[in-house]
Amino acid sequence: MTRKQLSQSIAFNSFRLVSLAVVSILFVILGFILIKGIGVINWEFLTSMPKDGMTGGGIYPAIIGTLCLIAGSMIFAFPIGVLSAIYMNEYLKESFLKKLIRTMTNNLAGIPSIVFGLFGMALFVNTLKFGDSIIAGSLTLGLMVLPVIIRTTEEALKSVDDTLRIGSYALGASRLQTIRKVVLPVAFPNILTGLILSIGRVSGETAPILFTVAVYFLPKLPSGIFDQVMALPYHLYVLTTSGTNVVESRPMAYGTAFVLIMLVLILNLLANLIRRIASKKTKMN
Amino acid sequence: MKKLKRIFDKITHGVLFTSSMVTSVTVLLVIVFLFKEGIGLFNQTAVENHVVVVVNSANSVHELTSKQVKDIFNQDITNWKEVGGQDLEITTRSIDDLAGQFTEEELGTDMVNLPTLIDQYISDNPGVIAYFPDTYLKKDFRSKKIPLAKISVKEFISGVEWYPTSQPAAVYGAWPLILGTLWVSLGAILLALPIGLITALYMAEVAGQRLRNMLKPVVELLSGIPSVVYGFFGLVVLVPLIQRLFKLDVGETALAGSIILAIMSLPTIITIAEDAIRTTPRALKEASLALGASHWQTMTRVTIPYAKSGIIAAVILGIGRAVGETMAVLMVTGNASVIPHTFLEPVRTIPATIAAELGEAPFGGTHFKALFALGIILFIITFIFNMLVETVKTKKV
């Protein structure tokens, strides 16, 4: 073996090891939480109120709270994100405006989540007087994931072959008709993937909801959009750090982490599944 | 019919345009609201509204800084000569101390006599310094009010102590928090950079399609795990490990924060670097191989130099993410607001400070505003990183 080959094989083998390390980090974290958490999970844990100072009962209100926040933020952010991406990709030519929007969207994506928390508190909670509420939290979370939705939708639209658009125009369809009947149906699976991934992001965020909606202990379900709710990530945070019985409530914390991880796993799996089906379909065409 | 259609087109266009402006407007609103709340800090003193700090009229000290007031009430400064006065022992009195000195009879109903009593007490004791609400300030007060210097931007950024709840004057020095943030983020990037780049290179250049298809979801999952879960994992696994390994009193250290942040910024670095490496034209690589270079030589001499700007963008974005990360860091770094000296000490970052303290800061008070001012600093840091990424990216094209 020459020196050239030797250095290459050393390099590539160490590369392999490092990549393996990355994979094992993931499996260690997932494995640890899944193994420690599975014992806690039962029907009662998922469907009952917390009790005995968070050392017993379940996490039902936190699950419902997180679902409310997912729904609230998506109702608001998904249409705006998709419309925005359509405008950027189908209407705007390369121009100053497009560059500006893109830069601003990237900047929004780079704003730290805790700054979103501050902003949400200042605008929705205090200035618009929503108080700590589902709507304040949902709007804050929605604005936070907006760049994710825009980016994934744009990617989805870009991946639609231009010949399809041209063909549609050639048949006399208008731009709007082309978007509705040709572009969107083709791009739909990838847009859906983006939606699923942003749901994952929303369900795990804590910092933006700290001061806009989340509450430590509230053993009842919300009755309207101006109610406070518990939420899974915040629940995990208080269970591990600021609860009064940190040691006794440890099993509850493992269980909550388990539910969060499962949520993320399922969403990721779903996204990958849709992606795979979609790419198979395009190949067949 | 045609007219109707045109109107409909106009409306669609309007809706689409409005939607696409939401992100820009949000960025502007974030700036407006951060500054609206945060800038107010620099227009007032660190003493709560309607609280006065008073000394004997014979005292030659005319002005004190917030830090001096805090040190005096903490008994770190015990003689007036340390703050430029005469050689005299300092006696400190809070409003509770003052009221507690007198019997209920002396105070009268609803403490009507308190202002007179306070006035008398301070005039009788030359070394005393006291603070109380200005409602107890007698009209013809014989003692001297000490004006506190207004909080300055310079003092806020370069101040080395952060005591937001000390009475009567809070001390807002963000320097330890800024340093803490940079330490933890830099540590994270030093750990994540080699691992991330190597994995990106491996995925883009070495691994076969099948292996790559297996690695991609791993990276996606790593980025999908919520930050509280990382924090939780760090707290129950990493922190005790560090404590045992380095034989420390507490395992919550900058190192723990850096390791967790490194794991969290891996996906960003890997994804962006891999994309950048993939943009290297095939022709360049093939030319290199045709000249007799090995795969490895081609990578180091052709691919990496070509993808340089994309790799730099990955690094900057990775740091940007690390700087802004809140929950995981909050849970594992111990949150001591001191200037760090080693990675084995607790530190406190800007996001962690905001998350930990905003809930307790009274709305509209100086503490509240100081936290928004911290938000401004954080925003500016991440904004600079974002702009750097934009310029690095556009340079290439």
PDB file of C-alpha atoms in Angstrom, chain B residues 119 137-143:
ATOM      1  CA  ASP B 119     -35.676  62.452  60.453  1.00  0.00           C
ATOM      2  CA  LEU B 137     -39.870  61.658  53.857  1.00  0.00           C
ATOM      3  CA  LYS B 138     -40.732  64.646  56.052  1.00  0.00           C
ATOM      4  CA  LYS B 139     -41.441  67.941  54.291  1.00  0.00           C
ATOM      5  CA  ASP B 140     -38.688  69.921  56.004  1.00  0.00           C
ATOM      6  CA  PHE B 141     -36.280  67.054  56.003  1.00  0.00           C
ATOM      7  CA  ARG B 142     -32.973  67.896  57.628  1.00  0.00           C
ATOM      8  CA  SER B 143     -30.864  65.074  56.203  1.00  0.00           C
TER       9      SER B 143
END
